[in-house]
CSV table of C-alpha atoms in Angstrom, one decimal:
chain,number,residue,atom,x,y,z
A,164,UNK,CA,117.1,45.7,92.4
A,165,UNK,CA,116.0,45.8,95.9
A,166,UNK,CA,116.6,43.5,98.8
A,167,UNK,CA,114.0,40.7,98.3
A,168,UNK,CA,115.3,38.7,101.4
A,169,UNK,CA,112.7,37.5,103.6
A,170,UNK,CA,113.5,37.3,107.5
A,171,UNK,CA,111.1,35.2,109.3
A,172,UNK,CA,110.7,36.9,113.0
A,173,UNK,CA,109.4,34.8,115.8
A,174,UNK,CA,106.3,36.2,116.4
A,175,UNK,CA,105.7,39.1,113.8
A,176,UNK,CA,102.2,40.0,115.3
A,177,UNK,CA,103.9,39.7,118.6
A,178,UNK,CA,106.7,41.9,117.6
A,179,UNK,CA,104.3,44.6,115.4
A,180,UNK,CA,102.1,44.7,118.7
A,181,UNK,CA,104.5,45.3,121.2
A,182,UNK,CA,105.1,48.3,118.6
A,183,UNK,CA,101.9,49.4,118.3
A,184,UNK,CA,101.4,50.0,121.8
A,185,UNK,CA,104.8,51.8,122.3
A,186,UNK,CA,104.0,54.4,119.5
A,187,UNK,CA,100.3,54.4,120.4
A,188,UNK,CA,101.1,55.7,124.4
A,189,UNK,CA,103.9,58.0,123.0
A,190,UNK,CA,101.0,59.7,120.4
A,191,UNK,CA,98.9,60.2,123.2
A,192,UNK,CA,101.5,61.6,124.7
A,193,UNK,CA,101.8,64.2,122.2
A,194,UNK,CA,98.0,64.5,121.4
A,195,UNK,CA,96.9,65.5,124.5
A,196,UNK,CA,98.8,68.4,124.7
A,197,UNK,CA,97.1,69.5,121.5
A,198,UNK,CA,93.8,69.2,121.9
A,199,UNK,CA,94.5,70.6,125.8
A,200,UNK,CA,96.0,73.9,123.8
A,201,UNK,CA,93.2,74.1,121.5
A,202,UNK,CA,90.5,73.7,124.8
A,203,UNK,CA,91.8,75.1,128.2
A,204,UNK,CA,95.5,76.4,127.8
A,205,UNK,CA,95.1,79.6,126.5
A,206,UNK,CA,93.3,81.0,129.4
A,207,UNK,CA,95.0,79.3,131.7
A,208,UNK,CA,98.7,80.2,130.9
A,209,UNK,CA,98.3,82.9,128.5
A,210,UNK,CA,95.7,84.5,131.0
A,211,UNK,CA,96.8,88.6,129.7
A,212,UNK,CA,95.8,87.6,126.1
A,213,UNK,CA,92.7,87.9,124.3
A,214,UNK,CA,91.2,84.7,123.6
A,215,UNK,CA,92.0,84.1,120.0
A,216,UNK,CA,95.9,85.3,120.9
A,217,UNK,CA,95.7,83.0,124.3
A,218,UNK,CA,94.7,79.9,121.4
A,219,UNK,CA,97.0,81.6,119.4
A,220,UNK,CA,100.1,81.4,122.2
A,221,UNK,CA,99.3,77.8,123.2
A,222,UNK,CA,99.4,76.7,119.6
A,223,UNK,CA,102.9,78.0,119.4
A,224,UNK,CA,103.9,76.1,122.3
A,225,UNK,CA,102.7,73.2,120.4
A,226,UNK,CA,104.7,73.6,117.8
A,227,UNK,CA,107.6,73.6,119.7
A,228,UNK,CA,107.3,70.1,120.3
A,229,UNK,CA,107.4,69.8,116.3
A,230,UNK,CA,110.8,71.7,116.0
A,231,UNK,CA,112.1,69.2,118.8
A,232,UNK,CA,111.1,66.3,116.8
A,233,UNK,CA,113.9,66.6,114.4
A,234,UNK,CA,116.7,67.2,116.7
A,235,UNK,CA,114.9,64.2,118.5
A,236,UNK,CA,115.2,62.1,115.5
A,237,UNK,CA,119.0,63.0,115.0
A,238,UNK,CA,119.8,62.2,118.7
A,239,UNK,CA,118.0,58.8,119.0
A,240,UNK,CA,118.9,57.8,115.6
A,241,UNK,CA,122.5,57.9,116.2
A,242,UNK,CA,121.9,55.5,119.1
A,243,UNK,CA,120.1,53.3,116.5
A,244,UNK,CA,122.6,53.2,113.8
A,245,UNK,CA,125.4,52.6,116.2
A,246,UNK,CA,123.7,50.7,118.9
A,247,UNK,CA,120.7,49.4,117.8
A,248,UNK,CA,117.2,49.9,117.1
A,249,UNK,CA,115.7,48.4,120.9
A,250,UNK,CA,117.4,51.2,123.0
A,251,UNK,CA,115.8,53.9,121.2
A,252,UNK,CA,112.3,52.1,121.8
A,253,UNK,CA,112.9,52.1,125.6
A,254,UNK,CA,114.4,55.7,125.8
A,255,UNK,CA,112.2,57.6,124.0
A,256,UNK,CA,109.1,56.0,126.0
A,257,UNK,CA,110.9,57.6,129.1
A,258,UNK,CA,111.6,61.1,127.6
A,259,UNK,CA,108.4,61.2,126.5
A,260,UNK,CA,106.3,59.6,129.4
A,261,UNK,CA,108.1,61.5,132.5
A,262,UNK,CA,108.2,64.8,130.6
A,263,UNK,CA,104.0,64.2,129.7
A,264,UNK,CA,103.6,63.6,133.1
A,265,UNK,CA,105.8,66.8,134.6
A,266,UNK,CA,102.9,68.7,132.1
A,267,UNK,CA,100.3,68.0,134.3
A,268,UNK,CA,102.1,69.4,137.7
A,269,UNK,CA,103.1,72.5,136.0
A,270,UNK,CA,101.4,75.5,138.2
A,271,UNK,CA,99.2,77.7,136.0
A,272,UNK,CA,99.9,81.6,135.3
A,273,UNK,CA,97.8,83.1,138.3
A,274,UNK,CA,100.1,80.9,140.7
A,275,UNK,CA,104.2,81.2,139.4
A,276,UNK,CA,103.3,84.1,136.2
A,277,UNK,CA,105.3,84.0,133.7
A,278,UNK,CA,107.5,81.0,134.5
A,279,UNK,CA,104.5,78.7,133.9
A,280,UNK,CA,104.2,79.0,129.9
A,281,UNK,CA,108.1,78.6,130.2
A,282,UNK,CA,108.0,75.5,131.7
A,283,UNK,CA,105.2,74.5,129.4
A,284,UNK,CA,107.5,75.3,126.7
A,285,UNK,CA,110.4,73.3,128.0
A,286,UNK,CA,108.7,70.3,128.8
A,287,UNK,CA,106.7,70.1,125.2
A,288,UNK,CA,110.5,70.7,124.0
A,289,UNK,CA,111.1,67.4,125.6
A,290,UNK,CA,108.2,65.7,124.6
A,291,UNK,CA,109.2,66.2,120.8
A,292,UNK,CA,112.3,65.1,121.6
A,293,UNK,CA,111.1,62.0,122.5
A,294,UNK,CA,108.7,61.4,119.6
A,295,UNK,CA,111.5,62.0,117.1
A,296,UNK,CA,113.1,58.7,118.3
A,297,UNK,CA,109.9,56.9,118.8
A,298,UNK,CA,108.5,56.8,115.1
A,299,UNK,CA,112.0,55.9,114.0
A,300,UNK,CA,112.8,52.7,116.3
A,301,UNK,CA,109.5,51.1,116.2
A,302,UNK,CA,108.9,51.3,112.4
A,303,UNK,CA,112.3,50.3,111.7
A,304,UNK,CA,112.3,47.6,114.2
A,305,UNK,CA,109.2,45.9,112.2
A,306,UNK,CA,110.3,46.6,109.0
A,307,UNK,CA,113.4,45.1,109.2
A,308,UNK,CA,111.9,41.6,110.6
A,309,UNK,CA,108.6,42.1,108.0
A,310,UNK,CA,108.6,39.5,105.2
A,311,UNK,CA,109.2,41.7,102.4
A,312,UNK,CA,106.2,41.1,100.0
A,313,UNK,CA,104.2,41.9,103.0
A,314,UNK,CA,106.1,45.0,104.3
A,315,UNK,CA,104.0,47.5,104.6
A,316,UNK,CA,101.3,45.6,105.9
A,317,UNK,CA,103.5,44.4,108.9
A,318,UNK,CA,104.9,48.6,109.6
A,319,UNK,CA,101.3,49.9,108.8
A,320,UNK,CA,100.4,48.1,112.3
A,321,UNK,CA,102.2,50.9,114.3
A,322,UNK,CA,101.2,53.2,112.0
A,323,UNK,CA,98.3,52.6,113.5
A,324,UNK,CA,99.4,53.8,116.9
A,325,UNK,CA,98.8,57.5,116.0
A,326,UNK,CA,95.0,56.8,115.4
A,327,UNK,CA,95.1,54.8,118.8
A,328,UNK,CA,96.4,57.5,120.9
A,329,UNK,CA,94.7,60.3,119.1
A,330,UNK,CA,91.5,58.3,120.3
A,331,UNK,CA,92.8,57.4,124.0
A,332,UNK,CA,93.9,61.0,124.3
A,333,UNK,CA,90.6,62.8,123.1
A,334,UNK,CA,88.9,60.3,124.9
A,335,UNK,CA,90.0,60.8,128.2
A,336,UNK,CA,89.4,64.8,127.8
A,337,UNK,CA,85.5,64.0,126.1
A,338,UNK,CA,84.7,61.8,129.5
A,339,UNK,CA,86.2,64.5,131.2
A,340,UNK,CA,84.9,67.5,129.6
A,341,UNK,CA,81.1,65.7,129.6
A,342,UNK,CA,81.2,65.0,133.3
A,343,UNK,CA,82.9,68.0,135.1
A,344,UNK,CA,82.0,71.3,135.0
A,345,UNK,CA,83.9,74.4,133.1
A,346,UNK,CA,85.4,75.3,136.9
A,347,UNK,CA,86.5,71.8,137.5
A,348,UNK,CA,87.6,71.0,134.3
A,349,UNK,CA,89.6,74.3,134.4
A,350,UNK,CA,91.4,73.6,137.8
A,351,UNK,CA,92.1,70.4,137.9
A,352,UNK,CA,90.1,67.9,134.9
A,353,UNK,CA,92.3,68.6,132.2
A,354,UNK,CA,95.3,67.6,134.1
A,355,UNK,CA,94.3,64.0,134.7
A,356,UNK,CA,95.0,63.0,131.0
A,357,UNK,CA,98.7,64.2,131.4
A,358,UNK,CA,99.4,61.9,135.0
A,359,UNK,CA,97.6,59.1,133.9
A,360,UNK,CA,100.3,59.4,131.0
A,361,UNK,CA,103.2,57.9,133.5
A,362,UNK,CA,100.9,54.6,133.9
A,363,UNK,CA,100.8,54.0,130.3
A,364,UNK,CA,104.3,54.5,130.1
A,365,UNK,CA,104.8,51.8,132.2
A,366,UNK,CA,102.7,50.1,130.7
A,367,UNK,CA,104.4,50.6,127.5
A,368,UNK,CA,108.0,49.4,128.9
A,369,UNK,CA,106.8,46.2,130.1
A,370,UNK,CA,105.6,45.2,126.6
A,371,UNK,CA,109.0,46.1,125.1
A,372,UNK,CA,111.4,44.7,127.1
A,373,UNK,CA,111.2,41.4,125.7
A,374,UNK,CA,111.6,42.5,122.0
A,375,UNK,CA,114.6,41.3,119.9
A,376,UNK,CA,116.8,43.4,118.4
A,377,UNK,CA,116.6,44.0,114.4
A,378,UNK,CA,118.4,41.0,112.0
A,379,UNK,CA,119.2,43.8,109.4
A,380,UNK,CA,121.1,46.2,112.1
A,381,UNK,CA,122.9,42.6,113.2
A,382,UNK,CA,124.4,42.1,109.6
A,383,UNK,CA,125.6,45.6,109.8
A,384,UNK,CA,130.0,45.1,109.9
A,385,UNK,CA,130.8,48.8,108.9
A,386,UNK,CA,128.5,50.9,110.9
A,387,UNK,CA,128.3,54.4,110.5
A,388,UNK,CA,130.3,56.4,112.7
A,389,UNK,CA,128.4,59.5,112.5
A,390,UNK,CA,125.1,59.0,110.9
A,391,UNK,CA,124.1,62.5,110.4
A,392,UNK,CA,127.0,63.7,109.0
A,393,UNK,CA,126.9,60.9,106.2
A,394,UNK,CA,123.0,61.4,106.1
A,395,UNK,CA,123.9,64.9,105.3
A,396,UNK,CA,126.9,64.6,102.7
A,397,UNK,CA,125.4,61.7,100.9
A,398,UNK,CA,121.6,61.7,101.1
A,399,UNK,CA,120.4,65.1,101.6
A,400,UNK,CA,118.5,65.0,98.4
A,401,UNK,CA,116.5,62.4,100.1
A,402,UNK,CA,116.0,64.4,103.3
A,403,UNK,CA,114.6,67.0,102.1
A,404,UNK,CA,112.0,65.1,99.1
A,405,UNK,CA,110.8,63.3,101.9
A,406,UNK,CA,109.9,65.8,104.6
A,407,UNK,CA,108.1,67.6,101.4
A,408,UNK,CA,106.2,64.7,101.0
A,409,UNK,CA,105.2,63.8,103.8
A,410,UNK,CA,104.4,67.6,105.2
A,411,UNK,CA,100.9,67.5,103.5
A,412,UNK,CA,100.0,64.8,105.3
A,413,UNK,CA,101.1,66.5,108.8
A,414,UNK,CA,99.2,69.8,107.8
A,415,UNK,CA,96.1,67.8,107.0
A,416,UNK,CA,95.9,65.5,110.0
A,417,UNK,CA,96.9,68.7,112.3
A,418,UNK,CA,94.5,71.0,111.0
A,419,UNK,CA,91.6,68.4,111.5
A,420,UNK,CA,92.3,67.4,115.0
A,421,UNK,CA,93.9,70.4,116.6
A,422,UNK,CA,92.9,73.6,114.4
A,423,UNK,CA,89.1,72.7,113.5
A,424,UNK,CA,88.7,71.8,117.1
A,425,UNK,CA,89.8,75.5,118.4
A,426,UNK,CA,87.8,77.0,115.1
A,427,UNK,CA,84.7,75.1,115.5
A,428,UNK,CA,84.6,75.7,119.6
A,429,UNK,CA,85.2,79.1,119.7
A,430,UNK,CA,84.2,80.4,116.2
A,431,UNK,CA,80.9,78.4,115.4
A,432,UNK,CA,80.3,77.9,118.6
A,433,UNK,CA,79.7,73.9,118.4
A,434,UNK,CA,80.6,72.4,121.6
A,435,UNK,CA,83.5,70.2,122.7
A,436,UNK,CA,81.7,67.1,123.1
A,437,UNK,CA,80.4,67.4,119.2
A,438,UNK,CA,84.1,68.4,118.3
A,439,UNK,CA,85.4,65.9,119.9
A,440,UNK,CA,83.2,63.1,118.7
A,441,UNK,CA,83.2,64.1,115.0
A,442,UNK,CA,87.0,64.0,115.2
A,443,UNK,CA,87.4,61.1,117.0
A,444,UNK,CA,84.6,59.1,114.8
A,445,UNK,CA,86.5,60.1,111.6
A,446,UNK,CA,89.9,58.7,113.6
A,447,UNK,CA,87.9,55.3,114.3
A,448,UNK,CA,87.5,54.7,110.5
A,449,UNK,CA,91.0,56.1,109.7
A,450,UNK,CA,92.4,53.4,111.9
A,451,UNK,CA,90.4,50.6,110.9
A,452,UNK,CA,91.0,51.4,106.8
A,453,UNK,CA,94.7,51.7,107.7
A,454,UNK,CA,95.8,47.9,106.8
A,455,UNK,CA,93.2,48.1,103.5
A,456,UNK,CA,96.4,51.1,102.2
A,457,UNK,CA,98.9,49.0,103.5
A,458,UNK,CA,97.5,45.9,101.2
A,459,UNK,CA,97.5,48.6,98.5
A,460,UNK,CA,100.8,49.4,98.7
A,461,UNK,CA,102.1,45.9,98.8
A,462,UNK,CA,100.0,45.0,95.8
A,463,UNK,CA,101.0,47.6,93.4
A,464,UNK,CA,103.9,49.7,95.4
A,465,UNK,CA,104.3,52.8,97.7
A,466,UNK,CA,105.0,56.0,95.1
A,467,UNK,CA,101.1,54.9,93.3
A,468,UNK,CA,99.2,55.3,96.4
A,469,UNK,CA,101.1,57.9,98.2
A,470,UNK,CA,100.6,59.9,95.0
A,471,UNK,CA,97.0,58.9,95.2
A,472,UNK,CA,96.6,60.2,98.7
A,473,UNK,CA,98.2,63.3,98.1
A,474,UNK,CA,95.7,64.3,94.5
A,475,UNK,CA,92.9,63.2,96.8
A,476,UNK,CA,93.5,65.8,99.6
A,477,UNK,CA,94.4,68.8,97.3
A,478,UNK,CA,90.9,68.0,95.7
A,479,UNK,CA,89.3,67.5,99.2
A,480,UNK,CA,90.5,70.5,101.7
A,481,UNK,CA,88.5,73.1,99.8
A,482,UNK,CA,85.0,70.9,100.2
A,483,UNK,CA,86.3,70.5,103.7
A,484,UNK,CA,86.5,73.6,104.5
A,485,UNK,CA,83.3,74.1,103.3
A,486,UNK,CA,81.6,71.6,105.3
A,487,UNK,CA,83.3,72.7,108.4
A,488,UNK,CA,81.8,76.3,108.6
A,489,UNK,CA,78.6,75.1,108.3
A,490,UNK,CA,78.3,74.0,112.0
A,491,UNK,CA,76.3,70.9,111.0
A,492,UNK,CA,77.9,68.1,112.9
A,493,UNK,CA,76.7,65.5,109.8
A,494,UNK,CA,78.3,67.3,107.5
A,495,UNK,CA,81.3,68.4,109.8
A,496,UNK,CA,82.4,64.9,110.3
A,497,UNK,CA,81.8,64.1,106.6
A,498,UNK,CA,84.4,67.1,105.8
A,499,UNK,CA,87.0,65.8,108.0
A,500,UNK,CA,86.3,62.1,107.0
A,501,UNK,CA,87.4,63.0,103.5
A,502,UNK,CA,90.5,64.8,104.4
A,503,UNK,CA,91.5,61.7,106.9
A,504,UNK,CA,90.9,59.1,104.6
A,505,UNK,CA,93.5,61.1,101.8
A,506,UNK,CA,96.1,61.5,105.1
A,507,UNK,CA,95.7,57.8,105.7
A,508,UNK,CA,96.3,56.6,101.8
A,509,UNK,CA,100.3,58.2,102.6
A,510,UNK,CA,100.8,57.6,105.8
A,511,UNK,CA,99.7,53.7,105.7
A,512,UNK,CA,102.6,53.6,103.5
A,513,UNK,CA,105.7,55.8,104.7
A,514,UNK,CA,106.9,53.5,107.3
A,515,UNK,CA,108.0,50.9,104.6
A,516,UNK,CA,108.9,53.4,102.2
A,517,UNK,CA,111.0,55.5,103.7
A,518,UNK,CA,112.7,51.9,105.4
A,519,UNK,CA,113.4,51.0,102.0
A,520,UNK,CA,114.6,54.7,100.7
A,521,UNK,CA,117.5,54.6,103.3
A,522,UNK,CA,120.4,52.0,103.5
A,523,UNK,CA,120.7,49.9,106.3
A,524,UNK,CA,123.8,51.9,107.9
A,525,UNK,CA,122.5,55.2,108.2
A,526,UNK,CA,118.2,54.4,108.0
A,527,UNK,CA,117.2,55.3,111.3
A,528,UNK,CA,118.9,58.8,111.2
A,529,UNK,CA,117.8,59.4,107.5
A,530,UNK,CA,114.0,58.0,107.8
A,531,UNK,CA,113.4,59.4,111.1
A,532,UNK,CA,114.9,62.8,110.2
A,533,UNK,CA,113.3,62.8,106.6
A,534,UNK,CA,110.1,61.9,109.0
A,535,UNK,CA,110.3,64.5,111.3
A,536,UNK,CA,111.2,67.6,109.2
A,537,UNK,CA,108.3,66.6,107.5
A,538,UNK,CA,106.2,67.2,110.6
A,539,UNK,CA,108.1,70.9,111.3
A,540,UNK,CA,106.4,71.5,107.5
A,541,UNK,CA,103.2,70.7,108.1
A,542,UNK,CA,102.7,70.1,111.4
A,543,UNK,CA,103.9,72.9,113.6
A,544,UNK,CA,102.9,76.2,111.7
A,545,UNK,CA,99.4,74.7,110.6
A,546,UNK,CA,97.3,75.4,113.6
A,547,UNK,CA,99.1,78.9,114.1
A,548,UNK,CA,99.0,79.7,110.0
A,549,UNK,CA,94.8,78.3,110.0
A,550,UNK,CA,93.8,80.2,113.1
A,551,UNK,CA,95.5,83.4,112.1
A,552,UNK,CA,93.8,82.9,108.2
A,553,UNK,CA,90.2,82.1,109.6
A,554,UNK,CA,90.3,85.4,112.4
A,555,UNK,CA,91.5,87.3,108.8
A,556,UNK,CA,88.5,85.7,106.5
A,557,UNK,CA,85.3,85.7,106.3
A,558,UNK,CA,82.1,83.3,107.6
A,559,UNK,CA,84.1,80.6,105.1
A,560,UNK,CA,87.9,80.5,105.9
A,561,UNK,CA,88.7,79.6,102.3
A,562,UNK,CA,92.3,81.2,103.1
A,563,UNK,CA,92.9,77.4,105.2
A,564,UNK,CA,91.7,75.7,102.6
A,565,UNK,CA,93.9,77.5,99.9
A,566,UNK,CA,97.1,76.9,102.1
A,567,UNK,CA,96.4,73.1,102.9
A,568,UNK,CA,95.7,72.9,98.8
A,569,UNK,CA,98.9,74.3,98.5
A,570,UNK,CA,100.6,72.0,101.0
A,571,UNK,CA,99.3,69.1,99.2
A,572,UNK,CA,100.4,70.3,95.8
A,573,UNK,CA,104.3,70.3,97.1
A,574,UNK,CA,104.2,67.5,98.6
A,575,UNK,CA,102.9,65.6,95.4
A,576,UNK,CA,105.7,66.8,93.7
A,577,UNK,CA,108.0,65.6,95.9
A,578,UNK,CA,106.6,62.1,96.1
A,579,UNK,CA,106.7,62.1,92.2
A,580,UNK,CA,109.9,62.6,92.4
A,581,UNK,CA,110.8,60.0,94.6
A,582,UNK,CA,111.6,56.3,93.2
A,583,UNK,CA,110.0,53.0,93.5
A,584,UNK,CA,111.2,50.8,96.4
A,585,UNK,CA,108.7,47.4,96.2
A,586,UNK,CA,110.6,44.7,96.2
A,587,UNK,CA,111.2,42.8,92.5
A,588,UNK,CA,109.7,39.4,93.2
A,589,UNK,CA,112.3,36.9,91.3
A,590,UNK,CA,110.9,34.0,89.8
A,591,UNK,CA,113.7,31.1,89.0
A,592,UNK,CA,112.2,28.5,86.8
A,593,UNK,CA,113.7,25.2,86.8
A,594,UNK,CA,115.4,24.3,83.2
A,595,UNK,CA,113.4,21.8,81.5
A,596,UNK,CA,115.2,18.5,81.1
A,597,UNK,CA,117.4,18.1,78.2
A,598,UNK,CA,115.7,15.8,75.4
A,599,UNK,CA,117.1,12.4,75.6
């Protein structure tokens, strides 16, 4: 039976805001750098390739940042195991703030050659690091204060943040890429989203600085002296189910906002203000139905919807697809809409589930690196694997849609294989008086 124990937090909306906004800076962080490869960074610091291989090159620098996230999670989550789940919120907002900001200084090819894609490549390095200790500590940190018949609900409010900064970021670059022209935003435009990074990192500090640190981690008397190592000996079953499952929903949210992006600028030839805002419409209704899964999950537990979400995108990226090489911006958005909506019916849910998955001593190692290897799955080939299938296919890349399908297919199996965790509710009836 699971821990039914309900810990009342000061201010749970206080606490699950102060979240929020931590994870939501730290995604636009990491957002920005994508949808800056898929628009400008190519040319720009991959000036010698064609254009495809320029998209191609920057894509690959984005997915370096995935392959930190891991290694990320392993480092901060030792800190929060032995020392607590508050110091890894306030240290990965540094890593990832200072190194988003040192993105925006970095000199372009023509100026320092081939020492600025390597510096591109170190500093996206550090930004992954820093998002692989972010998703961990502020999850964990609201789950373990959340009443828990209303878990999910309470850690689906950061979950949010993803949404948020995917909108801030993409934001910032349509206002930009709408009002400047190609030379400006080529020299200097596309670096403003990157500086203006550092304020929202302070930004970001001042709202956690005040939060408490997690009851559950308190209780802790034996903790775990090297969390890895016992993640590894004891719970790599675990590990590994759970970056399976969650890698379809990485492959599905990446390919919408970073691969159809590239493919639908350069290939169809629909402009980056249409792109943008069909991408960021479909984020503003992903967002706002994110509670409405949480709910869901509360009410009738996290394998049945994240199961749910996973049938619904092998059955949707095909129609997707489809929708996306017509050009039609109607239909584009509906096509990504779909596939959004199936990311957001598992994603609503993982922050609970994989808090409930993991014991207490070793949870935010195991969750965050179950989390993140999830995200070196699906997240950091997709782009590279979808442009290099759509230059191979036809007017229809059905190639993408066959290897998202795919994707979605494992990673059902995985959840299915993955037990319950809602809390048993207990009801204790009081014994009827005896008959006098």
């Amino acid at each position: 039976m699971h821990d039914v124990r309900t810990v009342r937090a000061p201010s749970m909306l206080r606490l699950a805001s102060a979240s929020l906004a931590g994870t939501a800076i730290e995604f636009y962080d990491f957002f920005v750098y994508g949808t800056a490869a898929a628009l400008i960074l190519g040319p720009l610091f991959f000036p010698t390739f064609s254009s495809a291989a320029g998209t191609l090159a920057a894509f690959g620098t984005f997915g370096v940042g995935f392959v930190a996230r891991p290694l990320g999670s392993v480092l901060f989550g030792h800190i929060g195991d032995r020392h607590g789940r508050r110091p890894v919120l306030i240290g990965s907002l540094l890593l990832t703030g200072a190194s988003t900001v040192a993105v925006g200084c970095v000199p372009t090819y023509d100026t320092i050659g081939v020492t600025a894609p390597v510096l591109l490549l170190v500093l996206r390095f550090l930004q992954g690091l820093g998002l692989g200790g972010e998703w961990g500590g502020a999850v964990l940190l609201t789950a373990e204060h959340a009443p828990a018949e209303r878990r999910v609900l309470w850690t689906s409010v950061p979950q949010v943040g993803p949404s948020l900064g995917f909108l801030l970021a993409n934001g910032v670059m349509l206002a930009l890429s709408a009002t400047l022209s190609d030379a400006q935003f080529a020299s200097w435009g596309w670096r403003v989203p990157f500086w203006a990074a550092g304020l929202l990192a302070l930004a970001g500090l001042w709202l956690r600085s005040s939060l408490a640190e997690s009851p559950r981690f308190l209780e802790i008397d034996d903790r775990a002296r090297v969390p890895l190592a016992e993640v590894v000996r004891d719970h790599w079953r675990l590990v590994l189910l759970t970056a399976g499952a969650l890698a379809a929903g990485y492959a599905i949210f990446y390919a919408v906002t970073t691969w159809s992006l590239a493919y639908g600028t350069e290939r169809l030839g629909v402009s980056r203000t249409v792109m943008l805002t069909c991408i960021m419409a479909a984020v503003v209704v992903l967002g706002a139905l994110t509670p409405l899964a949480a709910l869901l999950a509360d009410r009738f537990g996290r394998r049945p919807v994240c199961l749910a979400g996973c049938a619904g995108a092998a059955l949707w990226m095909f129609p997707m697809v489809a929708l996306l090489a017509t050009g039609a911006p109607l239909l584009m958005f509906l096509g990504i809409l779909g596939a959004m909506l199936a990311f957001i019916t598992m994603f609503a849910v993982v922050a609970a589930y994989l808090s409930e998955l993991y014991e207490p001593r070793v949870r935010c190692t195991g969750a965050a690196v179950g989390y993140n290897l999830g995200g070196v799955l699906g997240g950091a080939l997709t782009p590279i694997v979808a442009t290099t299938l759509a230059e191979q296919g036809g007017p229809v890349p059905w190639g993408v849609a066959a290897y998202l399908t795919g994707i979605a297919l494992l990673s059902l199996g995985c959840f299915a294989l993955l037990p319950e965790t809602r809390p048993v509710r207990v009801r204790v009836t009081e014994p009827e008086p005896a008959p006098g």
